[in-house]
Each structure stands twice: as C-alpha cells, then as structure tokens.
Amino acid sequence: MLRKVAVLAAAFVTTLAVAPAASAAGRTFYVAANGHDTANGQAPAAAFQHVQRCADVMVAGDTCVIAGGTYRETVKPANSGTAGKPITYRAAPGEKVTLSGAEPVRGWAKVSAADVAAIAKTDPFAANSPFSQAVSAGNVYRTSVDLGSDVSTVQVFTDGTMGVEAQWPYPGLDLVTPKLAYAGAGSADATIVDPGMTRPAGYWNGARALTGYWYVSATSTVTSSAAGSVTLAAAPPCVHKVVPKDTRYSLFGKIGELANPGEWFYDTAAKQLYVYSTDNPAAHSVEAKRRKLAFDLTNSSYTNLTGLTLFGASVQTGASSTNVVLDKINAHYLSHYTDITQGATDCGSTVTRGVADTGLVINGTNNQVVNSNLAYSAGNAIALRGQHNTANNNVIHDADYLGTYAAGIAVAGNSQTVQHNTIYRVGRSGINLQWDVATGTTPGPDRIAYNDIYQYARLSLDTAAIYTCCASDMLQTSIDHNILHDGTPTPGVNPFAVAGIYADNGQSNLTIANNVGWNNLEKTVMLNGLGSGSRNNLVYNNTGGATLFYVKGPDQSTGTKLYNNIGEIVGLAGATDGGMLISNNLPADTDPKFLDAAKHDYRLSADSPARNAAIPLPGINDGSTDPAPSLGAYQYGAPKWTAGATR
C-alpha cells in the first residue's frame, strides 16, 4: 500500500504543478485508508489514514487529496479558506472516494423455531405469522447491534441498496413507487377500515402508521386494532383525516411482518437486528446508518469538495458559511427518517418536516452545489437556505420518498439560483419554493430556470414540478425556460391539482415565462389566489396551457397579466373581474402547428398561427426572425433553448 501511495503522490505533484496559483501556493496532504498517520507536506511519500487528520491541520490554500477507499467518519474542518485560497478536499485522479455514514453489521446467526418461541413469550402474535413461516423456511437471520432507541432513524443496506422496515403491505424496494393500502368504506377520523387487513384483534396495537391524504403525509401510532381495522392515537392533523378510498397507509413495527426480500426488523429493547435473506447475510455487505453527515461545514467558508462519493450521509454548511463549493458529488441515501409528525398536531409542522434540514443543507451565502448526481432521500436532495446560493447542472432522482413538502431542491431561503438541473421520480415536487427570510437580511428574487422536471407527485397531491406557496411577495422571482412534464400521481388517489408550475394560496410578484409542459393534469401554469390573492404575476409565453383558481373576485388578481401563451386556459370566467389582464393567447381551438408535438418538439412550423402574434416583451420574447415575436416558449427562427443538466 505504501508503494501505491508513493506512486500516486508523484502523479499528484505533477498535477498540482499545473493547478491554479492559488491552489499551488498551499500545501498538499494525502489520505489513504490504509496509510500511515504521517503528514508529508509538499513532497509526500505516505499519507494520513483519516480525512479528519487533513481537516485538523489544513489552512487557507491547502489541498487534501484522498486515495480510493471508504472513509467512515464525519469530517469537521478546523479552519476555513479565504478568497483566492480555498481549502480543497478532492478525490485522487481516477479513484472512487466514499465518505460513508454507515458501518458494517456482522455476527449473523440463523433464527430458529426456538427463537420464535422465545419472542412469542412477549409478542404472542409472532407465532403462526409470516415471520414464523419465513423462519421455518430458513430465511431470517439476526445479530446483536446497538442502533439506538429510535427505530424511525434506523437504515439498513445490503450490498449498497437500502432495505425497508418490515411492514404491511409489503411495499417492495422502489422507494417512490411503493405498494400501498387504502382506507375502505367506514373509515373516518382516526379509524382505518380495510377488509384486506386480516391480522387478528390486538395484533397491530402499538404499531406505527404512515398515512397520506391530499397534500399531507403523517405518522401516528395504533391504539387498538381488530381484524379489518385499526384506530390511531389521533386523527392526522389539518385537513388530513382518514378518507375512504383516498387515504393511503402502511403499518410498521411488528416482527410478524418480516417475511419479504429486503426487509428488516429492529428490536430496540433487545438491540437485535433481524433481516430476511435467502442466504447468509455474511456473504453480503450489510451496513447500518450511524452518522448523518460526511462533512460538517457548519463553521466553514471558502471550502471545496470535489469528486467525492457520499453514501448514507450528507453535508451541511452554516448560517455564516460563504463560498463553499460542492462539485461532482455522487451521493446516495442522503437523509433518512420515518417519523414525519414527531408529535406535531398542526398541519404546518407536519407538511414541512425535513424541508430545511435534509439532503445537502446549503446555508449561508454564495455557496454552490454543481455537476453532481444525487439520489435517494427521505427528504430533500438539496436544501438551499440563506441567500445567493446556487444549485446548477445536477441530476437528482428518488428524493422525498416520504411525500412531504421536501423536494428534489427545496428553496428554503431567497435570492437563490436553480438552473440546468434534471430532477425526476420525486415524492412531491421537483423544486419547492418556501421563503425563509432571516432576521436582518434583505430578501431578493430567486431565479429558477432551464430545469427539466418529470415524474413528480408520486406520493403527494396538490403540487407541481415547481411549487411555491403561500401568501408571499416573491419580488419578481423568475421561473423561466423550464421543461415540466409527466406528473405521475399515485394510482387510485383523487389526482387533485398536479401542475407544471403552481403558485398556490396567494403568491404574488412572480414572472413565469417561456416554460413548456405536457402531461400535467392542471396544465403548465396554475395560479391559486385563495387567501391573499394572486397579484402582479406575469405569465408570459408559456406552452402547455394554464389553470386559474380563485382569481375571480374583486382585486383577487390585480396586476396579473396572462399574455402570449399557447394551450388551453381553464378558469377564465370572471378572471378579469379579479383584475387580471388577458391578451394575445392562442385560442384553445386553434392548432398551433408545432414542428412535432408527438415527439414534444413544440417549436413553431412555418405556417403556425402563433408567429407574429405576440405582444413584444423585451427580455422575454426576443429573438424571433419575424417582424413581431411569437406566442409560446420558442421564438420562430431563434436557436432552440434546452433545459436540464448538460453533462
């Protein structure tokens, strides 16, 4: 290993010789998982064993080059860089460097019939259950391990794939497309009735329940149960009651359900982890989450992370952090939890669980997440807090697998930039704008542009690919040049309000321009003036139609303009009574004559009636080769703009 490190070091020195002067001015340290605990400054022949050792000694301008391997630690730098002299942590060229929040779990033994009998002394339902049948088949193993007292934070991986806690119904291993059960006739308030729930009376007592209805997901406990029904400790908060056919649910916390591939059960009292496996888990890499963070940059500024892989862990910056750059990060399983409600009885605390504190939490100012691949999170993939932070050119998928107001990218601050990201397969929204203005700061507009978002709304409704709420002055935040398509609400649920862009409950001072959408239930743009009204919103040159809610009363939409759009507009009746100005939109019964709508090429053909038909709006519809601008998101004769990550 030492020889390998020495060879790598020689290569690194060559690389650094042509690096920018600011980097070359500092020292270079090296890390190898099996190296010696020795620093070698400018001419290393060995390396630190832990990344934290770099973090302890580096100062402005220094670089930590990390050899391939898995590093199971939370790195908390002692110092920050400065302008022109950042501190940098980067993977060695061609090497995969993983910062892991998980630890191996070993010592597996097959569960026996005698073990089942012992368990049945305290849980009699364990006998004659799917679990006991799986034990008889030789498919259940256990080991002693302390994973804490809160099972809702336990996360278990086998060969790099997350397992699921034993539950009913068995959801499968696709986290954003689980198999779900639905409340049946007779359900109401805190009681779920479902003939498919066949376990005997008392079986589910003390179990945990995850429920979802409309736009709220919540967790509770079961106080009593019978064959075909369970009663929860309290009715879910806010509008979220148990509604027949629309409330989806699953039940956790009973070892009797441990009977399917990828499932586990953790006994917090006995500190025993059980897994379902058709062969000995010792033949696989079984790990459990033990740390939330790979890097704690709460007190760091001018710090770069480049080319690193994160597994079962995330990164956070602090309110005073500035000029932190996360570049080419490859992250899987950023954040995990299964308790949404956390004792809350109000709607706001429930729906916002995880919005501000999950995924890559980017607080402070002028920080960036760029060129990264981020996948799998109970909450966000990225949370942009603070001000003037950027998420650019990232590919994000399978985020928000609990279906809360978390998102692929949660814009929880203001004055943020979110551009050229590809986001797909998310529980609720691809991008969620929920303003958070810190005391003593001056808020400014966001820019949400050139993103490609699809397969959203998989676990929650009343949402959008880009969603923003509620009653905020958005200071002319621009949502422009996004491609928003194929909302995929859970089958069997009333598919209410799934739009490309949704300004919900009285958002004002938005510019929504040059966006394209298809296969969205409520069109490309949806305005809801409920509450404080939908005022001063500029909806210009979008392709894919619009839906207007509660913009009909006096002064409900003063200053809002709906110009130059292509596609059906629903809810126009009475909109001008609310103050909305509507002009130069292509009538729904007029064929716009796109180049190839079947292949989603919505540029205009030579004989399109949308040519030369728009109100000129400088900065919005420039670029047409015609004397006057075109309707819709693509100007005739102009180069076609593209959205999504460009890597």
XYZ file of C-alpha atoms in Angstrom:
647
model
C 0.000 0.000 0.000
C 2.858 2.428 0.811
C 4.346 1.897 -2.623
C 0.975 2.630 -4.206
C 0.646 5.835 -2.185
C 4.142 6.932 -3.191
C 3.381 6.378 -6.860
C 0.107 8.250 -6.518
C 1.880 11.071 -4.736
C 4.311 11.531 -7.615
C 1.392 11.777 -10.017
C -0.352 14.266 -7.725
C 2.680 16.563 -7.591
C 2.710 16.683 -11.390
C -0.969 17.548 -11.419
C -0.575 20.266 -8.831
C 2.258 21.859 -10.789
C -0.231 22.994 -13.419
C -3.002 23.882 -10.966
C -4.079 27.492 -10.418
C -1.611 29.577 -8.464
C -3.981 29.950 -5.521
C -4.014 26.168 -5.024
C -0.328 25.690 -5.766
C 0.545 28.273 -3.118
C -0.691 25.993 -0.345
C 0.442 22.630 0.934
C -0.863 19.282 -0.267
C -1.748 16.463 2.090
C -2.678 12.907 1.198
C -5.100 10.404 2.675
C -5.216 6.640 2.142
C -7.498 4.420 4.194
C -4.616 2.044 4.988
C -1.829 4.620 5.007
C 0.350 5.817 7.886
C -0.718 8.637 10.168
C 2.012 10.982 8.957
C 1.858 14.368 7.196
C 4.375 14.959 4.455
C 3.631 18.490 3.262
C 4.822 19.294 -0.253
C 6.593 16.019 -1.078
C 4.676 13.126 0.486
C 5.729 9.505 0.478
C 2.967 8.352 2.842
C -0.456 9.538 3.875
C -2.947 10.194 6.633
C -5.344 7.365 7.372
C -8.362 9.595 8.040
C -9.720 12.614 6.198
C -10.278 14.294 9.546
C -6.489 14.452 10.017
C -6.327 16.661 6.918
C -9.172 18.726 8.318
C -7.288 19.218 11.581
C -4.157 20.723 10.040
C -5.123 22.417 6.766
C -5.233 26.196 6.478
C -6.153 28.545 3.647
C -4.743 27.379 0.301
C -4.145 23.761 1.361
C -5.412 20.697 -0.523
C -6.277 17.238 0.737
C -6.014 14.564 -1.986
C -7.845 11.388 -0.977
C -6.937 7.950 -2.337
C -9.661 5.492 -3.281
C -11.450 3.772 -0.433
C -14.302 4.062 2.035
C -13.901 6.508 4.906
C -16.372 6.057 7.737
C -16.210 9.400 9.509
C -17.750 12.834 9.835
C -15.177 15.395 8.757
C -15.322 18.727 10.593
C -12.641 21.177 9.413
C -10.722 23.181 11.970
C -10.174 26.106 9.604
C -11.648 27.879 6.601
C -10.058 29.042 3.405
C -10.001 32.614 2.234
C -10.840 34.397 -1.013
C -8.420 33.087 -3.657
C -7.068 30.443 -1.236
C -9.770 27.868 -0.603
C -9.284 24.670 1.355
C -9.922 21.755 -1.009
C -10.799 18.110 -0.460
C -10.712 16.093 -3.667
C -10.577 12.532 -4.878
C -7.312 11.304 -6.336
C -7.466 11.164 -10.147
C -9.391 8.093 -11.300
C -10.136 6.968 -7.740
C -13.532 6.393 -6.090
C -13.542 8.006 -2.662
C -16.573 7.267 -0.491
C -17.451 9.102 2.716
C -19.914 6.773 4.393
C -22.390 7.285 7.188
C -22.808 3.533 7.569
C -20.934 0.839 9.474
C -20.720 -2.887 8.685
C -23.046 -5.206 10.602
C -21.667 -8.690 11.266
C -22.153 -11.720 13.511
C -25.216 -13.147 11.807
C -26.985 -16.261 13.052
C -29.997 -18.017 11.569
C -33.190 -17.538 13.566
C -34.609 -20.851 14.826
C -38.002 -22.137 15.902
C -36.771 -21.873 19.491
C -36.037 -18.195 18.898
C -39.578 -17.688 17.628
C -40.947 -19.367 20.725
C -38.866 -17.065 22.916
C -40.075 -13.980 21.042
C -43.672 -15.195 21.335
C -43.449 -15.001 25.132
C -43.616 -11.205 24.862
C -45.249 -10.960 21.425
C -47.599 -13.930 21.030
C -48.524 -12.798 17.524
C -45.008 -13.707 16.334
C -46.056 -17.366 16.352
C -48.056 -18.526 13.344
C -47.179 -15.351 11.457
C -45.490 -14.645 8.121
C -42.308 -14.171 10.200
C -42.503 -17.650 11.738
C -43.125 -19.113 8.291
C -40.051 -17.316 6.934
C -38.041 -18.698 9.875
C -39.243 -22.217 9.063
C -38.037 -21.672 5.506
C -34.591 -20.683 6.822
C -34.807 -17.105 5.536
C -34.417 -14.998 8.698
C -31.132 -14.044 10.400
C -30.303 -11.864 13.373
C -27.395 -10.198 15.111
C -26.753 -8.065 18.189
C -26.099 -4.402 17.366
C -26.902 -1.094 19.052
C -28.686 1.146 16.538
C -30.154 3.463 19.153
C -33.551 3.684 20.763
C -35.409 5.349 17.869
C -36.318 2.848 15.182
C -37.555 5.665 12.922
C -33.931 6.628 12.218
C -32.660 3.097 11.521
C -31.485 2.493 7.956
C -30.101 -0.850 6.765
C -28.305 -1.537 3.483
C -27.426 -4.793 1.745
C -24.833 -4.589 -0.999
C -25.378 -0.849 -1.252
C -29.182 -0.960 -1.541
C -31.487 0.288 1.181
C -33.816 -2.254 2.755
C -37.250 -1.435 4.154
C -38.604 -1.926 7.636
C -40.974 -4.898 7.912
C -44.485 -3.570 7.269
C -47.913 -4.221 5.823
C -48.499 -4.154 2.991
C -45.068 -5.150 1.748
C -44.087 -2.068 -0.284
C -41.349 -3.562 -2.452
C -37.978 -1.853 -2.782
C -38.900 1.023 -5.107
C -38.993 3.820 -2.549
C -41.048 6.308 -4.562
C -43.421 3.714 -6.028
C -44.360 1.561 -3.049
C -47.303 -0.786 -2.895
C -49.901 0.940 -0.717
C -53.132 0.041 1.038
C -56.143 2.362 1.077
C -58.759 3.099 3.704
C -62.047 1.454 2.840
C -65.718 2.174 3.404
C -66.486 3.021 7.026
C -63.156 4.752 7.629
C -63.344 8.135 9.394
C -61.499 10.423 11.778
C -58.734 8.265 13.320
C -60.020 4.852 12.246
C -58.922 2.997 9.128
C -61.203 0.230 7.910
C -59.875 -2.179 5.316
C -61.053 -5.772 4.748
C -57.564 -6.578 3.461
C -56.217 -6.060 6.975
C -56.692 -9.638 8.180
C -54.444 -9.853 11.260
C -56.289 -10.799 14.492
C -57.566 -8.383 17.129
C -54.738 -6.758 19.056
C -52.052 -7.644 16.517
C -51.386 -4.042 15.470
C -51.638 -2.490 18.947
C -48.603 -0.243 19.477
C -47.608 -0.312 15.802
C -46.666 2.818 13.866
C -48.749 4.055 10.946
C -47.821 6.162 7.939
C -50.799 7.828 6.281
C -51.162 10.064 3.275
C -54.094 12.108 2.027
C -54.256 15.057 -0.371
C -51.086 17.077 0.349
C -50.266 15.791 3.853
C -48.300 12.725 4.914
C -48.272 11.974 8.638
C -47.252 9.337 11.188
C -49.089 8.075 14.235
C -49.405 5.024 16.490
C -52.093 2.371 16.678
C -54.025 2.348 19.949
C -56.360 -0.543 19.132
C -56.915 -2.987 16.305
C -59.259 -5.691 15.115
C -59.424 -7.836 12.034
C -60.179 -5.309 9.299
C -59.487 -2.077 11.209
C -57.027 -0.021 13.244
C -57.578 3.084 15.333
C -54.808 5.654 15.554
C -53.771 7.659 18.609
C -55.176 10.792 16.980
C -56.704 11.782 13.694
C -54.000 13.084 11.372
C -53.616 16.878 11.587
C -55.060 19.646 9.457
C -57.284 18.613 6.530
C -55.731 15.188 6.731
C -58.447 12.944 8.147
C -58.949 9.327 7.194
C -60.958 9.433 3.975
C -62.334 6.266 2.349
C -60.623 5.357 -0.924
C -58.233 8.321 -0.748
C -56.192 7.836 2.438
C -53.226 5.575 1.774
C -51.498 3.873 4.678
C -48.936 1.343 5.829
C -48.279 -0.212 9.242
C -44.861 -0.797 10.848
C -43.301 -2.171 13.979
C -44.368 -5.817 14.167
C -41.861 -8.623 13.715
C -44.663 -10.796 12.383
C -44.397 -8.922 9.048
C -40.726 -9.805 8.472
C -41.213 -12.138 5.534
C -40.140 -10.450 2.287
C -36.940 -9.669 0.368
C -35.102 -6.580 1.551
C -36.997 -6.292 4.849
C -35.552 -5.859 8.324
C -36.873 -5.512 11.873
C -35.054 -3.890 14.784
C -35.870 -4.711 18.403
C -34.811 -1.547 20.240
C -35.120 -3.141 23.702
C -33.109 -6.274 22.970
C -30.867 -4.479 20.442
C -31.371 -7.230 17.904
C -31.434 -6.632 14.142
C -33.348 -9.196 12.073
C -33.167 -9.430 8.286
C -34.927 -11.525 5.689
C -32.351 -13.198 3.447
C -32.395 -16.322 1.315
C -28.716 -16.880 2.111
C -26.379 -15.958 4.932
C -26.014 -12.156 5.198
C -22.344 -12.764 5.967
C -21.962 -13.411 2.226
C -23.056 -9.824 1.575
C -22.117 -6.333 2.668
C -24.707 -5.447 5.307
C -24.411 -1.969 6.802
C -26.450 0.276 9.083
C -26.517 4.072 9.184
C -24.576 5.514 12.126
C -23.829 9.116 11.078
C -25.907 11.845 9.439
C -23.017 13.835 7.990
C -19.993 13.078 5.871
C -18.807 16.702 6.159
C -19.906 19.147 8.832
C -19.090 22.516 7.270
C -21.205 24.496 9.715
C -18.258 26.753 10.550
C -16.503 26.554 7.180
C -16.104 29.009 4.309
C -14.086 29.018 1.082
C -14.025 25.228 1.147
C -14.265 22.933 -1.900
C -15.377 19.302 -2.039
C -14.622 17.807 -5.459
C -15.250 14.380 -6.971
C -16.326 12.675 -3.743
C -18.948 9.960 -3.232
C -21.319 10.123 -0.261
C -23.166 7.067 0.992
C -25.789 7.164 3.734
C -24.659 10.651 4.746
C -24.872 14.284 3.739
C -23.138 17.655 4.026
C -24.250 20.822 5.763
C -22.976 24.379 5.814
C -23.797 27.023 8.416
C -25.510 30.395 8.518
C -22.128 32.143 8.311
C -20.681 29.871 5.606
C -19.726 31.511 2.341
C -18.139 30.371 -0.918
C -18.368 26.657 -0.225
C -18.418 24.623 -3.462
C -19.624 21.028 -3.764
C -18.609 19.883 -7.241
C -19.067 16.481 -8.898
C -20.533 14.919 -5.773
C -22.050 11.467 -6.244
C -24.414 10.833 -3.330
C -26.811 8.025 -2.470
C -29.145 7.920 0.542
C -28.576 11.451 1.780
C -31.106 11.617 4.631
C -33.406 9.115 6.259
C -36.237 9.135 8.808
C -39.706 7.596 9.016
C -41.310 9.726 11.745
C -42.907 12.646 9.936
C -45.237 14.049 12.561
C -42.794 13.994 15.511
C -45.655 14.625 17.901
C -46.964 17.625 15.949
C -50.692 18.249 15.889
C -50.645 21.174 13.463
C -50.610 20.905 9.701
C -47.635 23.236 9.172
C -45.198 21.231 11.281
C -46.205 18.030 9.551
C -46.030 19.075 5.920
C -42.727 20.895 6.376
C -40.884 18.004 8.058
C -37.437 17.790 6.514
C -37.729 20.859 4.258
C -34.956 22.853 5.925
C -32.691 20.167 7.385
C -32.355 17.239 4.968
C -30.258 16.474 1.913
C -27.261 18.656 1.201
C -28.131 21.552 3.521
C -26.625 24.668 1.985
C -26.957 27.576 4.391
C -25.125 30.897 4.359
C -24.279 32.895 1.225
C -22.673 32.370 -2.192
C -22.349 28.596 -1.813
C -22.800 26.143 -4.694
C -23.795 22.558 -5.485
C -22.793 21.862 -9.087
C -22.277 19.000 -11.556
C -23.467 16.381 -9.057
C -25.559 13.200 -9.028
C -27.857 12.927 -6.011
C -30.237 10.040 -5.389
C -32.468 8.692 -2.598
C -33.511 10.761 0.367
C -36.478 10.652 2.715
C -36.377 14.439 2.440
C -34.591 16.744 0.018
C -31.662 16.111 -2.230
C -30.641 19.771 -1.757
C -31.919 22.401 0.682
C -30.905 25.932 -0.290
C -31.162 28.114 2.801
C -29.674 31.545 3.392
C -29.187 33.759 0.347
C -27.411 33.863 -3.009
C -26.703 30.128 -3.152
C -26.724 28.065 -6.336
C -27.733 24.592 -7.495
C -26.586 24.130 -11.080
C -26.198 21.234 -13.512
C -27.184 18.432 -11.132
C -29.067 15.186 -11.779
C -31.460 14.357 -8.922
C -33.860 11.463 -8.531
C -35.813 9.422 -5.971
C -35.915 12.225 -3.409
C -38.700 12.846 -0.855
C -39.673 9.202 -0.581
C -41.926 10.102 2.389
C -44.025 12.514 0.325
C -43.725 15.642 2.495
C -43.022 19.201 1.310
C -39.391 18.222 0.888
C -38.263 18.189 -2.740
C -35.524 17.457 -5.200
C -34.387 21.007 -4.441
C -36.030 22.898 -1.573
C -35.501 26.631 -1.873
C -35.959 27.493 1.786
C -34.141 30.831 1.636
C -34.300 33.560 -1.026
C -32.171 35.217 -3.710
C -31.221 31.708 -4.875
C -30.348 30.376 -8.328
C -31.505 26.932 -9.505
C -30.552 26.235 -13.116
C -29.959 23.388 -15.567
C -30.917 20.585 -13.205
C -32.597 17.334 -14.213
C -34.997 16.148 -11.491
C -37.219 13.102 -11.714
C -39.033 10.461 -9.649
C -39.803 12.561 -6.586
C -42.449 12.094 -3.909
C -43.890 15.564 -4.239
C -42.307 18.489 -6.106
C -39.118 18.729 -8.094
C -38.435 22.255 -6.798
C -40.240 23.734 -3.807
C -40.000 27.465 -3.083
C -40.836 28.164 0.569
C -39.337 31.509 1.501
C -37.368 31.856 4.706
C -36.125 35.397 5.347
C -33.553 35.560 8.125
C -33.715 38.474 10.550
C -31.549 41.387 9.442
C -31.352 40.362 5.789
C -32.844 41.985 2.708
C -34.694 39.412 0.589
C -34.332 39.264 -3.175
C -35.819 37.274 -6.064
C -34.930 33.700 -6.972
C -34.115 32.507 -10.488
C -35.474 29.053 -11.356
C -34.518 28.374 -14.969
C -33.654 25.736 -17.566
C -34.603 22.770 -15.381
C -36.101 19.530 -16.716
C -38.506 18.004 -14.167
C -40.680 14.941 -14.622
C -42.315 12.023 -12.802
C -43.156 14.189 -9.830
C -46.152 13.960 -7.416
C -45.618 10.246 -6.892
C -46.658 10.312 -3.214
C -48.456 13.630 -2.694
C -51.031 15.798 -4.432
C -51.887 19.495 -4.768
C -48.372 20.075 -6.011
C -46.272 20.724 -9.078
C -42.956 20.123 -10.741
C -42.158 23.632 -9.433
C -44.317 24.535 -6.435
C -44.469 27.730 -4.415
C -46.679 28.777 -1.504
C -48.080 30.721 0.427
C -49.051 34.436 0.598
C -45.541 35.682 -0.208
C -44.308 38.648 -2.197
C -41.798 36.849 -4.436
C -40.142 40.127 -5.546
C -40.348 39.174 -9.227
C -38.754 35.782 -8.807
C -38.343 34.367 -12.300
C -39.453 30.847 -13.208
C -38.436 30.564 -16.841
C -37.302 28.200 -19.582
C -38.169 25.038 -17.666
C -39.462 21.809 -19.199
C -42.084 20.264 -16.912
C -43.830 17.066 -17.817
C -45.366 13.728 -16.949
C -46.689 14.252 -13.466
C -47.327 10.766 -12.097
C -49.758 10.850 -9.147
C -50.252 7.600 -7.265
C -52.913 5.463 -8.979
C -56.156 5.137 -7.048
C -55.965 8.570 -5.434
C -58.087 11.540 -6.487
C -55.465 13.348 -8.645
C -56.158 16.895 -7.488
C -54.018 19.790 -8.688
C -50.898 18.406 -10.359
C -49.350 21.173 -12.472
C -46.085 22.112 -14.121
C -45.774 25.328 -12.079
C -48.144 26.011 -9.196
C -48.301 29.377 -7.421
C -50.536 28.331 -4.555
C -52.551 30.269 -1.983
C -51.812 33.857 -2.830
C -48.315 34.083 -4.263
C -47.564 37.426 -5.892
C -44.885 39.139 -7.985
C -43.735 36.130 -9.956
C -42.542 36.133 -13.547
C -43.488 32.794 -15.130
C -42.240 32.845 -18.705
C -41.119 30.605 -21.564
C -41.885 27.313 -19.828
C -43.008 24.185 -21.656
C -45.188 21.442 -20.220
C -47.058 18.325 -21.199
C -48.932 15.531 -19.444
C -49.608 17.722 -16.413
C -53.161 17.390 -15.089
C -53.544 21.133 -14.445
C -51.568 22.454 -17.430
C -48.156 24.125 -17.427
C -49.054 27.047 -15.121
C -51.551 27.120 -12.271
C -52.459 30.195 -10.217
C -54.444 29.925 -6.980
C -55.478 33.248 -5.458
C -57.055 31.713 -2.364
C -56.178 33.754 0.696
C -54.295 36.925 -0.208
C -54.879 36.815 -3.973
C -52.668 36.154 -6.999
C -51.433 39.653 -7.773
C -48.786 41.094 -10.098
C -47.867 37.724 -11.590
C -46.573 37.917 -15.159
C -47.475 34.750 -17.061
C -45.857 35.174 -20.458
C -45.125 32.986 -23.479
C -45.664 29.581 -21.897
C -46.566 26.491 -23.897
C -48.991 23.964 -22.425
C -51.882 25.994 -21.050
C -52.889 27.340 -17.649
C -55.390 26.779 -14.844
C -56.782 29.667 -12.770
C -58.293 29.117 -9.287
C -59.796 31.813 -7.054
C -58.782 34.743 -9.231
C -62.347 35.835 -9.926
C -63.328 38.121 -7.051
C -62.654 41.872 -6.923
C -58.942 42.611 -6.607
C -58.031 38.897 -6.478
C -55.580 39.221 -9.378
C -54.802 42.914 -9.797
C -51.678 43.403 -11.872
C -51.509 39.798 -13.053
C -51.021 39.502 -16.822
C -51.631 36.435 -18.959
C -50.026 37.181 -22.330
C -48.757 35.267 -25.349
C -49.407 31.733 -24.067
C -50.217 28.633 -26.111
C -52.581 25.987 -24.753
C -55.968 25.690 -23.118
C -56.668 28.156 -20.317
C -59.140 26.863 -17.734
C -60.975 29.131 -15.281
C -61.001 32.312 -17.362
C -64.602 33.114 -16.474
C -64.546 36.065 -14.096
C -60.747 36.367 -14.047
C -60.829 39.905 -15.418
C -63.231 40.809 -12.599
C -60.355 39.998 -10.286
C -58.133 42.426 -12.166
C -56.265 40.011 -14.436
C -55.233 41.302 -17.858
C -55.559 38.655 -20.573
C -54.332 39.175 -24.111
C -52.824 37.527 -27.192
C -53.162 33.917 -26.034
C -53.734 31.368 -28.782
C -57.350 30.133 -28.579
C -57.669 26.553 -27.374
C -59.451 25.504 -30.568
C -56.673 26.818 -32.829
C -53.983 24.371 -33.906
C -50.606 25.985 -33.127
C -48.941 23.742 -35.735
C -45.899 22.680 -33.757
C -42.993 21.064 -35.579
C -43.602 17.661 -33.953
C -45.899 17.652 -30.918
C -45.890 13.839 -30.803
C -42.185 13.978 -30.007
C -42.576 17.042 -27.768
C -40.888 19.404 -30.179
C -43.013 22.492 -29.592
C -41.162 24.848 -31.865
C -43.352 26.524 -34.448
C -43.703 25.376 -38.045
C -43.578 27.846 -40.899
C -47.380 28.088 -41.147
C -48.039 28.375 -37.396
C -50.665 30.970 -36.400
C -48.500 31.685 -33.316
C -45.969 33.547 -35.456
C -46.060 37.362 -35.471
C -48.863 37.238 -32.891
C -47.309 38.208 -29.540
C -47.170 41.394 -27.544
C -43.483 42.408 -27.606
C -41.942 41.944 -24.164
C -38.246 42.893 -24.132
C -36.168 40.291 -22.352
C -38.994 37.747 -22.579
C -39.742 37.083 -26.244
C -36.716 38.456 -28.075
C -35.045 36.516 -30.870
C -37.732 35.843 -33.446
C -36.705 36.257 -37.075
C -40.222 37.590 -37.772
C -41.138 41.267 -37.554
C -43.082 40.550 -34.339
C -42.486 37.968 -31.595
C -44.112 34.557 -31.463
C -46.553 33.153 -28.955
C -45.325 30.343 -26.748
C -41.947 29.389 -25.334
C -39.974 29.139 -28.601
C -39.442 32.121 -30.848
C -39.656 31.321 -34.535
C -36.225 31.220 -36.161
C -34.337 31.558 -32.860
C -31.961 28.834 -31.628
C -33.800 26.233 -29.561
C -33.084 26.582 -25.874
C -32.566 23.407 -23.845
C -33.229 22.525 -20.220
C -31.803 20.031 -17.764
C -28.293 19.048 -16.782
C -25.823 19.419 -19.617
C -23.365 16.731 -18.550
